[in-house]
Amino acid sequence: MDEYGYTRYENVITGMEFERLINAGGPTKGQIIRPKDKAHPKSIGFVQCVGSRSLQKGKGYCSSVCCMNMIESTLLLKEHARTSP
């Protein structure tokens, strides 16, 4: 994940970290805030298919799980944006 800035940029988080962040029982009580400065992000980007179907990385197949997780995260974010003040 380093090639996508996970350890270089403090505001890059994993999908699992995002799910924990958006959860009302999570450390931010469901508030979507940047880890570095606790500010609300102006935009959010998702990176999909990291290494999937890459013969150089030894994964010439698609797990079919990543897309479902991304759709779930996007729907959660959309719902959260609708209900946030």
JSON list of C-alpha atoms in Angstrom, two decimals:
[
{"chain": "A", "resi": 1, "resn": "MET", "atom": "CA", "xyz": [0.00, 0.00, 0.00]},
{"chain": "A", "resi": 2, "resn": "ASP", "atom": "CA", "xyz": [3.01, 2.26, 0.26]},
{"chain": "A", "resi": 3, "resn": "GLU", "atom": "CA", "xyz": [2.93, 2.90, -3.48]},
{"chain": "A", "resi": 4, "resn": "TYR", "atom": "CA", "xyz": [-0.46, 4.59, -2.98]},
{"chain": "A", "resi": 5, "resn": "GLY", "atom": "CA", "xyz": [0.78, 6.85, -0.19]},
{"chain": "A", "resi": 6, "resn": "TYR", "atom": "CA", "xyz": [-0.55, 4.94, 2.82]},
{"chain": "A", "resi": 7, "resn": "THR", "atom": "CA", "xyz": [2.56, 5.50, 4.91]},
{"chain": "A", "resi": 8, "resn": "ARG", "atom": "CA", "xyz": [3.65, 8.73, 3.19]},
{"chain": "A", "resi": 9, "resn": "TYR", "atom": "CA", "xyz": [0.46, 10.76, 3.60]},
{"chain": "A", "resi": 10, "resn": "GLU", "atom": "CA", "xyz": [-1.25, 10.95, 6.96]},
{"chain": "A", "resi": 11, "resn": "ASN", "atom": "CA", "xyz": [-4.74, 11.34, 5.48]},
{"chain": "A", "resi": 12, "resn": "VAL", "atom": "CA", "xyz": [-4.61, 8.18, 3.35]},
{"chain": "A", "resi": 13, "resn": "ILE", "atom": "CA", "xyz": [-6.53, 5.38, 5.09]},
{"chain": "A", "resi": 14, "resn": "THR", "atom": "CA", "xyz": [-7.55, 1.83, 4.23]},
{"chain": "A", "resi": 15, "resn": "GLY", "atom": "CA", "xyz": [-11.08, 0.69, 3.50]},
{"chain": "A", "resi": 16, "resn": "MET", "atom": "CA", "xyz": [-11.29, -0.96, 6.90]},
{"chain": "A", "resi": 17, "resn": "GLU", "atom": "CA", "xyz": [-10.14, 2.24, 8.59]},
{"chain": "A", "resi": 18, "resn": "PHE", "atom": "CA", "xyz": [-12.79, 4.16, 6.64]},
{"chain": "A", "resi": 19, "resn": "GLU", "atom": "CA", "xyz": [-15.51, 1.75, 7.80]},
{"chain": "A", "resi": 20, "resn": "ARG", "atom": "CA", "xyz": [-14.40, 2.23, 11.41]},
{"chain": "A", "resi": 21, "resn": "LEU", "atom": "CA", "xyz": [-14.29, 6.01, 10.97]},
{"chain": "A", "resi": 22, "resn": "ILE", "atom": "CA", "xyz": [-17.81, 6.25, 9.52]},
{"chain": "A", "resi": 23, "resn": "ASN", "atom": "CA", "xyz": [-19.28, 3.94, 12.17]},
{"chain": "A", "resi": 24, "resn": "ALA", "atom": "CA", "xyz": [-21.21, 5.72, 14.95]},
{"chain": "A", "resi": 25, "resn": "GLY", "atom": "CA", "xyz": [-19.44, 3.49, 17.46]},
{"chain": "A", "resi": 26, "resn": "GLY", "atom": "CA", "xyz": [-16.02, 4.37, 16.06]},
{"chain": "A", "resi": 27, "resn": "PRO", "atom": "CA", "xyz": [-13.38, 6.73, 17.42]},
{"chain": "A", "resi": 28, "resn": "THR", "atom": "CA", "xyz": [-14.92, 9.79, 15.74]},
{"chain": "A", "resi": 29, "resn": "LYS", "atom": "CA", "xyz": [-18.54, 8.85, 16.54]},
{"chain": "A", "resi": 30, "resn": "GLY", "atom": "CA", "xyz": [-19.23, 8.59, 12.80]},
{"chain": "A", "resi": 31, "resn": "GLN", "atom": "CA", "xyz": [-17.82, 11.99, 11.90]},
{"chain": "A", "resi": 32, "resn": "ILE", "atom": "CA", "xyz": [-15.73, 11.86, 8.76]},
{"chain": "A", "resi": 33, "resn": "ILE", "atom": "CA", "xyz": [-12.58, 13.75, 9.63]},
{"chain": "A", "resi": 34, "resn": "ARG", "atom": "CA", "xyz": [-9.02, 13.69, 8.37]},
{"chain": "A", "resi": 35, "resn": "PRO", "atom": "CA", "xyz": [-6.62, 11.82, 10.67]},
{"chain": "A", "resi": 36, "resn": "LYS", "atom": "CA", "xyz": [-3.91, 14.49, 10.48]},
{"chain": "A", "resi": 37, "resn": "ASP", "atom": "CA", "xyz": [-5.78, 17.65, 11.49]},
{"chain": "A", "resi": 38, "resn": "LYS", "atom": "CA", "xyz": [-9.27, 16.40, 12.41]},
{"chain": "A", "resi": 39, "resn": "ALA", "atom": "CA", "xyz": [-10.82, 18.70, 9.76]},
{"chain": "A", "resi": 40, "resn": "HIS", "atom": "CA", "xyz": [-13.67, 17.60, 7.50]},
{"chain": "A", "resi": 41, "resn": "PRO", "atom": "CA", "xyz": [-12.35, 16.63, 4.05]},
{"chain": "A", "resi": 42, "resn": "LYS", "atom": "CA", "xyz": [-13.49, 18.63, 1.02]},
{"chain": "A", "resi": 43, "resn": "SER", "atom": "CA", "xyz": [-13.30, 15.53, -1.16]},
{"chain": "A", "resi": 44, "resn": "ILE", "atom": "CA", "xyz": [-12.73, 11.81, -0.79]},
{"chain": "A", "resi": 45, "resn": "GLY", "atom": "CA", "xyz": [-11.21, 9.44, -3.32]},
{"chain": "A", "resi": 46, "resn": "PHE", "atom": "CA", "xyz": [-11.25, 5.65, -3.35]},
{"chain": "A", "resi": 47, "resn": "VAL", "atom": "CA", "xyz": [-8.57, 3.48, -4.99]},
{"chain": "A", "resi": 48, "resn": "GLN", "atom": "CA", "xyz": [-9.77, 0.12, -6.30]},
{"chain": "A", "resi": 49, "resn": "CYS", "atom": "CA", "xyz": [-8.22, -3.01, -7.75]},
{"chain": "A", "resi": 50, "resn": "VAL", "atom": "CA", "xyz": [-4.81, -2.57, -6.14]},
{"chain": "A", "resi": 51, "resn": "GLY", "atom": "CA", "xyz": [-2.78, -5.38, -7.66]},
{"chain": "A", "resi": 52, "resn": "SER", "atom": "CA", "xyz": [-5.82, -7.19, -8.96]},
{"chain": "A", "resi": 53, "resn": "ARG", "atom": "CA", "xyz": [-5.27, -8.78, -12.35]},
{"chain": "A", "resi": 54, "resn": "SER", "atom": "CA", "xyz": [-1.58, -7.89, -12.25]},
{"chain": "A", "resi": 55, "resn": "LEU", "atom": "CA", "xyz": [0.60, -10.73, -13.43]},
{"chain": "A", "resi": 56, "resn": "GLN", "atom": "CA", "xyz": [3.68, -8.81, -12.20]},
{"chain": "A", "resi": 57, "resn": "LYS", "atom": "CA", "xyz": [2.30, -8.99, -8.66]},
{"chain": "A", "resi": 58, "resn": "GLY", "atom": "CA", "xyz": [1.21, -12.59, -9.13]},
{"chain": "A", "resi": 59, "resn": "LYS", "atom": "CA", "xyz": [-2.52, -11.94, -9.02]},
{"chain": "A", "resi": 60, "resn": "GLY", "atom": "CA", "xyz": [-3.96, -12.60, -12.45]},
{"chain": "A", "resi": 61, "resn": "TYR", "atom": "CA", "xyz": [-7.51, -12.80, -11.12]},
{"chain": "A", "resi": 62, "resn": "CYS", "atom": "CA", "xyz": [-10.22, -10.59, -9.64]},
{"chain": "A", "resi": 63, "resn": "SER", "atom": "CA", "xyz": [-11.43, -11.39, -6.13]},
{"chain": "A", "resi": 64, "resn": "SER", "atom": "CA", "xyz": [-14.87, -9.82, -6.75]},
{"chain": "A", "resi": 65, "resn": "VAL", "atom": "CA", "xyz": [-14.83, -8.61, -3.14]},
{"chain": "A", "resi": 66, "resn": "CYS", "atom": "CA", "xyz": [-13.18, -5.22, -3.62]},
{"chain": "A", "resi": 67, "resn": "CYS", "atom": "CA", "xyz": [-15.92, -3.85, -5.86]},
{"chain": "A", "resi": 68, "resn": "MET", "atom": "CA", "xyz": [-18.63, -4.81, -3.38]},
{"chain": "A", "resi": 69, "resn": "ASN", "atom": "CA", "xyz": [-16.70, -3.20, -0.52]},
{"chain": "A", "resi": 70, "resn": "MET", "atom": "CA", "xyz": [-16.24, -0.02, -2.55]},
{"chain": "A", "resi": 71, "resn": "ILE", "atom": "CA", "xyz": [-19.94, 0.16, -3.39]},
{"chain": "A", "resi": 72, "resn": "GLU", "atom": "CA", "xyz": [-20.81, -0.31, 0.27]},
{"chain": "A", "resi": 73, "resn": "SER", "atom": "CA", "xyz": [-18.37, 2.43, 1.34]},
{"chain": "A", "resi": 74, "resn": "THR", "atom": "CA", "xyz": [-19.71, 4.80, -1.30]},
{"chain": "A", "resi": 75, "resn": "LEU", "atom": "CA", "xyz": [-23.32, 4.18, -0.25]},
{"chain": "A", "resi": 76, "resn": "LEU", "atom": "CA", "xyz": [-22.42, 4.69, 3.42]},
{"chain": "A", "resi": 77, "resn": "LEU", "atom": "CA", "xyz": [-20.66, 7.93, 2.56]},
{"chain": "A", "resi": 78, "resn": "LYS", "atom": "CA", "xyz": [-23.61, 9.13, 0.46]},
{"chain": "A", "resi": 79, "resn": "GLU", "atom": "CA", "xyz": [-26.08, 8.33, 3.25]},
{"chain": "A", "resi": 80, "resn": "HIS", "atom": "CA", "xyz": [-23.82, 9.95, 5.82]},
{"chain": "A", "resi": 81, "resn": "ALA", "atom": "CA", "xyz": [-23.56, 13.14, 3.72]},
{"chain": "A", "resi": 82, "resn": "ARG", "atom": "CA", "xyz": [-27.36, 13.31, 3.48]},
{"chain": "A", "resi": 83, "resn": "THR", "atom": "CA", "xyz": [-27.88, 13.03, 7.23]},
{"chain": "A", "resi": 84, "resn": "SER", "atom": "CA", "xyz": [-24.97, 15.23, 8.38]},
{"chain": "A", "resi": 85, "resn": "PRO", "atom": "CA", "xyz": [-25.69, 18.81, 9.43]}
]
